[in-house]
Amino acid sequence: MSYNVDEALDQVFTTGLVESDQHDILRQLDAELQQQIQARVMVLGTDASEPWVLGGEQAGGFGSMAHRFLTFYTKSLHREICDAQTAMLKQQYRTMLGGPNLREQTKALTPIVMSVIGAGASLMNPSIIAVLVAIWMLRVGLDHWCAAPQQTPLQLGD
């Protein structure tokens, strides 16, 4: 199955969600994750899921599906895009993500998110999820997110 980032960007950007705050984006991410996991179970006839779907202390904790998903992938995302010495966005990504608007920044960040979560991640369309995660990270602020690696998505929103 092929996943097109441009199609996912178009789908998310036409909903008007990009004008929303990070809390609305988390709610949409939660709804999309639930829908995709349910669709996967119906299509594949299996309930074998990634650890973050089930939750638990070692699998993203408890709470909404979006919270578990982001918590599960935080360390990997952080390792990929944040400089451990400066607690800021790595310079290579700062340059890459310096686009003129949210759409261009999201388009640059989405493939990075997809590479971290993996193309499968028990999702029917990981591109949509990666776009939503990228927008959420951009709304939080990448330097802020890098400076606060141990905080959960809910703590970052407060």
PDB file of C-alpha atoms in Angstrom:
ATOM      1  CA  MET A   1       0.000   0.000   0.000  1.00  0.00           C
ATOM      2  CA  SER A   2       1.386   3.388  -0.988  1.00  0.00           C
ATOM      3  CA  TYR A   3       0.990   6.412   1.238  1.00  0.00           C
ATOM      4  CA  ASN A   4       1.149   9.837  -0.326  1.00  0.00           C
ATOM      5  CA  VAL A   5       2.217  12.682   1.935  1.00  0.00           C
ATOM      6  CA  ASP A   6       0.821  15.315  -0.442  1.00  0.00           C
ATOM      7  CA  GLU A   7      -2.614  13.657  -0.375  1.00  0.00           C
ATOM      8  CA  ALA A   8      -2.497  13.471   3.418  1.00  0.00           C
ATOM      9  CA  LEU A   9      -1.495  17.147   3.592  1.00  0.00           C
ATOM     10  CA  ASP A  10      -4.367  18.092   1.291  1.00  0.00           C
ATOM     11  CA  GLN A  11      -6.815  16.064   3.354  1.00  0.00           C
ATOM     12  CA  VAL A  12      -5.760  17.615   6.669  1.00  0.00           C
ATOM     13  CA  PHE A  13      -5.314  21.155   5.386  1.00  0.00           C
ATOM     14  CA  THR A  14      -8.758  21.280   3.744  1.00  0.00           C
ATOM     15  CA  THR A  15     -10.484  20.503   7.057  1.00  0.00           C
ATOM     16  CA  GLY A  16      -9.465  23.818   8.599  1.00  0.00           C
ATOM     17  CA  LEU A  17      -7.774  21.957  11.430  1.00  0.00           C
ATOM     18  CA  VAL A  18      -4.511  23.785  10.838  1.00  0.00           C
ATOM     19  CA  GLU A  19      -6.017  26.925  12.348  1.00  0.00           C
ATOM     20  CA  SER A  20      -6.791  24.964  15.509  1.00  0.00           C
ATOM     21  CA  ASP A  21      -4.717  24.884  18.651  1.00  0.00           C
ATOM     22  CA  GLN A  22      -2.660  21.913  19.803  1.00  0.00           C
ATOM     23  CA  HIS A  23      -5.529  20.559  21.933  1.00  0.00           C
ATOM     24  CA  ASP A  24      -7.875  20.338  18.928  1.00  0.00           C
ATOM     25  CA  ILE A  25      -5.117  18.696  16.921  1.00  0.00           C
ATOM     26  CA  LEU A  26      -4.665  16.097  19.685  1.00  0.00           C
ATOM     27  CA  ARG A  27      -8.416  15.402  19.655  1.00  0.00           C
ATOM     28  CA  GLN A  28      -8.330  14.920  15.885  1.00  0.00           C
ATOM     29  CA  LEU A  29      -5.252  12.707  16.172  1.00  0.00           C
ATOM     30  CA  ASP A  30      -7.045  10.621  18.790  1.00  0.00           C
ATOM     31  CA  ALA A  31     -10.125  10.226  16.581  1.00  0.00           C
ATOM     32  CA  GLU A  32      -8.005   9.345  13.532  1.00  0.00           C
ATOM     33  CA  LEU A  33      -5.958   6.775  15.451  1.00  0.00           C
ATOM     34  CA  GLN A  34      -9.107   5.119  16.796  1.00  0.00           C
ATOM     35  CA  GLN A  35     -10.684   5.031  13.356  1.00  0.00           C
ATOM     36  CA  GLN A  36      -7.579   3.580  11.711  1.00  0.00           C
ATOM     37  CA  ILE A  37      -7.069   0.917  14.376  1.00  0.00           C
ATOM     38  CA  GLN A  38     -10.721  -0.138  14.109  1.00  0.00           C
ATOM     39  CA  ALA A  39     -10.472  -0.248  10.304  1.00  0.00           C
ATOM     40  CA  ARG A  40      -7.314  -2.340  10.533  1.00  0.00           C
ATOM     41  CA  VAL A  41      -9.020  -4.859  12.792  1.00  0.00           C
ATOM     42  CA  MET A  42     -12.023  -5.070  10.450  1.00  0.00           C
ATOM     43  CA  VAL A  43      -9.918  -5.416   7.286  1.00  0.00           C
ATOM     44  CA  LEU A  44      -7.271  -7.782   8.606  1.00  0.00           C
ATOM     45  CA  GLY A  45      -9.474  -9.620  11.064  1.00  0.00           C
ATOM     46  CA  THR A  46      -6.814  -9.483  13.738  1.00  0.00           C
ATOM     47  CA  ASP A  47      -6.563  -7.569  16.937  1.00  0.00           C
ATOM     48  CA  ALA A  48      -2.787  -7.901  17.237  1.00  0.00           C
ATOM     49  CA  SER A  49      -1.698  -4.345  17.828  1.00  0.00           C
ATOM     50  CA  GLU A  50       1.361  -2.250  18.471  1.00  0.00           C
ATOM     51  CA  PRO A  51       2.187  -1.835  22.169  1.00  0.00           C
ATOM     52  CA  TRP A  52       0.992   1.798  22.237  1.00  0.00           C
ATOM     53  CA  VAL A  53      -2.528   0.718  21.285  1.00  0.00           C
ATOM     54  CA  LEU A  54      -2.905  -1.352  24.422  1.00  0.00           C
ATOM     55  CA  GLY A  55      -1.273   1.146  26.748  1.00  0.00           C
ATOM     56  CA  GLY A  56       0.402   0.229  29.972  1.00  0.00           C
ATOM     57  CA  GLU A  57       3.433   1.660  31.656  1.00  0.00           C
ATOM     58  CA  GLN A  58       5.967   0.482  29.058  1.00  0.00           C
ATOM     59  CA  ALA A  59       3.713   1.197  26.075  1.00  0.00           C
ATOM     60  CA  GLY A  60       2.875   4.877  26.205  1.00  0.00           C
ATOM     61  CA  GLY A  61       1.014   4.901  29.488  1.00  0.00           C
ATOM     62  CA  PHE A  62      -2.682   5.425  29.843  1.00  0.00           C
ATOM     63  CA  GLY A  63      -5.091   8.049  28.599  1.00  0.00           C
ATOM     64  CA  SER A  64      -6.314   8.854  25.122  1.00  0.00           C
ATOM     65  CA  MET A  65      -4.978   6.943  22.159  1.00  0.00           C
ATOM     66  CA  ALA A  66      -3.228  10.114  20.917  1.00  0.00           C
ATOM     67  CA  HIS A  67      -1.568  10.534  24.307  1.00  0.00           C
ATOM     68  CA  ARG A  68      -0.371   6.910  24.316  1.00  0.00           C
ATOM     69  CA  PHE A  69       0.832   7.146  20.712  1.00  0.00           C
ATOM     70  CA  LEU A  70       2.808  10.355  21.261  1.00  0.00           C
ATOM     71  CA  THR A  71       4.227   9.164  24.566  1.00  0.00           C
ATOM     72  CA  PHE A  72       5.318   5.871  22.982  1.00  0.00           C
ATOM     73  CA  TYR A  73       7.157   7.642  20.130  1.00  0.00           C
ATOM     74  CA  THR A  74       8.464  10.682  22.039  1.00  0.00           C
ATOM     75  CA  LYS A  75      11.908   9.259  22.793  1.00  0.00           C
ATOM     76  CA  SER A  76      12.468   8.137  19.201  1.00  0.00           C
ATOM     77  CA  LEU A  77      11.238  11.420  17.748  1.00  0.00           C
ATOM     78  CA  HIS A  78      13.290  13.357  20.244  1.00  0.00           C
ATOM     79  CA  ARG A  79      16.442  11.379  19.430  1.00  0.00           C
ATOM     80  CA  GLU A  80      15.908  12.021  15.730  1.00  0.00           C
ATOM     81  CA  ILE A  81      15.210  15.747  15.663  1.00  0.00           C
ATOM     82  CA  CYS A  82      16.607  17.216  18.889  1.00  0.00           C
ATOM     83  CA  ASP A  83      20.190  18.033  19.770  1.00  0.00           C
ATOM     84  CA  ALA A  84      20.927  16.442  23.158  1.00  0.00           C
ATOM     85  CA  GLN A  85      23.596  19.043  23.992  1.00  0.00           C
ATOM     86  CA  THR A  86      21.524  22.166  23.329  1.00  0.00           C
ATOM     87  CA  ALA A  87      18.017  20.752  24.005  1.00  0.00           C
ATOM     88  CA  MET A  88      16.941  22.436  20.786  1.00  0.00           C
ATOM     89  CA  LEU A  89      16.061  21.358  17.281  1.00  0.00           C
ATOM     90  CA  LYS A  90      19.064  19.972  15.387  1.00  0.00           C
ATOM     91  CA  GLN A  91      20.485  22.516  12.965  1.00  0.00           C
ATOM     92  CA  GLN A  92      19.914  20.282   9.922  1.00  0.00           C
ATOM     93  CA  TYR A  93      16.192  20.185  10.738  1.00  0.00           C
ATOM     94  CA  ARG A  94      16.057  23.877  11.626  1.00  0.00           C
ATOM     95  CA  THR A  95      17.282  24.627   8.106  1.00  0.00           C
ATOM     96  CA  MET A  96      14.969  22.070   6.501  1.00  0.00           C
ATOM     97  CA  LEU A  97      11.898  23.206   8.450  1.00  0.00           C
ATOM     98  CA  GLY A  98      12.425  26.903   7.863  1.00  0.00           C
ATOM     99  CA  GLY A  99       9.672  26.998   5.250  1.00  0.00           C
ATOM    100  CA  PRO A 100       7.551  30.085   4.773  1.00  0.00           C
ATOM    101  CA  ASN A 101       4.310  28.639   6.118  1.00  0.00           C
ATOM    102  CA  LEU A 102       2.805  25.848   8.157  1.00  0.00           C
ATOM    103  CA  ARG A 103       2.039  23.700   5.105  1.00  0.00           C
ATOM    104  CA  GLU A 104       5.667  23.755   3.893  1.00  0.00           C
ATOM    105  CA  GLN A 105       6.984  23.095   7.399  1.00  0.00           C
ATOM    106  CA  THR A 106       4.527  20.222   7.835  1.00  0.00           C
ATOM    107  CA  LYS A 107       5.492  18.801   4.446  1.00  0.00           C
ATOM    108  CA  ALA A 108       9.168  18.821   5.511  1.00  0.00           C
ATOM    109  CA  LEU A 109       8.517  17.322   8.963  1.00  0.00           C
ATOM    110  CA  THR A 110       6.036  14.602   7.951  1.00  0.00           C
ATOM    111  CA  PRO A 111       8.564  12.227   6.294  1.00  0.00           C
ATOM    112  CA  ILE A 112      10.762  12.494   9.390  1.00  0.00           C
ATOM    113  CA  VAL A 113       7.825  11.554  11.613  1.00  0.00           C
ATOM    114  CA  MET A 114       6.919   8.698   9.261  1.00  0.00           C
ATOM    115  CA  SER A 115      10.472   7.345   9.366  1.00  0.00           C
ATOM    116  CA  VAL A 116      10.328   7.282  13.171  1.00  0.00           C
ATOM    117  CA  ILE A 117       6.893   5.711  13.553  1.00  0.00           C
ATOM    118  CA  GLY A 118       7.474   3.364  10.638  1.00  0.00           C
ATOM    119  CA  ALA A 119       5.282   3.101   7.581  1.00  0.00           C
ATOM    120  CA  GLY A 120       3.142   0.448   9.221  1.00  0.00           C
ATOM    121  CA  ALA A 121       2.764   1.170  12.930  1.00  0.00           C
ATOM    122  CA  SER A 122      -0.493  -0.831  12.781  1.00  0.00           C
ATOM    123  CA  LEU A 123      -2.113   1.994  10.831  1.00  0.00           C
ATOM    124  CA  MET A 124      -4.178   1.947   7.684  1.00  0.00           C
ATOM    125  CA  ASN A 125      -2.838   5.335   6.536  1.00  0.00           C
ATOM    126  CA  PRO A 126       0.265   6.392   8.468  1.00  0.00           C
ATOM    127  CA  SER A 127       0.648   9.523   6.314  1.00  0.00           C
ATOM    128  CA  ILE A 128      -2.414  11.143   7.894  1.00  0.00           C
ATOM    129  CA  ILE A 129      -1.133  10.301  11.374  1.00  0.00           C
ATOM    130  CA  ALA A 130       2.335  11.642  10.545  1.00  0.00           C
ATOM    131  CA  VAL A 131       0.831  14.894   9.211  1.00  0.00           C
ATOM    132  CA  LEU A 132      -1.241  15.341  12.379  1.00  0.00           C
ATOM    133  CA  VAL A 133       1.765  14.615  14.609  1.00  0.00           C
ATOM    134  CA  ALA A 134       3.895  17.057  12.586  1.00  0.00           C
ATOM    135  CA  ILE A 135       1.281  19.815  12.893  1.00  0.00           C
ATOM    136  CA  TRP A 136       0.942  19.144  16.609  1.00  0.00           C
ATOM    137  CA  MET A 137       4.729  19.336  17.087  1.00  0.00           C
ATOM    138  CA  LEU A 138       4.882  22.573  15.098  1.00  0.00           C
ATOM    139  CA  ARG A 139       2.021  24.042  17.155  1.00  0.00           C
ATOM    140  CA  VAL A 140       3.757  23.111  20.412  1.00  0.00           C
ATOM    141  CA  GLY A 141       6.980  24.598  19.054  1.00  0.00           C
ATOM    142  CA  LEU A 142       9.868  22.336  18.136  1.00  0.00           C
ATOM    143  CA  ASP A 143      12.424  24.039  20.390  1.00  0.00           C
ATOM    144  CA  HIS A 144       9.949  23.943  23.271  1.00  0.00           C
ATOM    145  CA  TRP A 145       9.243  20.281  22.551  1.00  0.00           C
ATOM    146  CA  CYS A 146      12.967  19.483  22.370  1.00  0.00           C
ATOM    147  CA  ALA A 147      13.627  21.293  25.647  1.00  0.00           C
ATOM    148  CA  ALA A 148      10.929  19.265  27.413  1.00  0.00           C
ATOM    149  CA  PRO A 149      11.536  15.651  26.304  1.00  0.00           C
ATOM    150  CA  GLN A 150      10.074  13.996  29.382  1.00  0.00           C
ATOM    151  CA  GLN A 151       6.803  15.865  29.289  1.00  0.00           C
ATOM    152  CA  THR A 152       3.722  14.154  27.997  1.00  0.00           C
ATOM    153  CA  PRO A 153       1.541  15.714  25.311  1.00  0.00           C
ATOM    154  CA  LEU A 154      -0.923  16.816  27.993  1.00  0.00           C
ATOM    155  CA  GLN A 155       1.786  18.516  30.057  1.00  0.00           C
ATOM    156  CA  LEU A 156       3.088  20.325  26.981  1.00  0.00           C
ATOM    157  CA  GLY A 157      -0.369  21.753  26.354  1.00  0.00           C
ATOM    158  CA  ASP A 158      -0.743  23.315  29.804  1.00  0.00           C
TER     159      ASP A 158
END
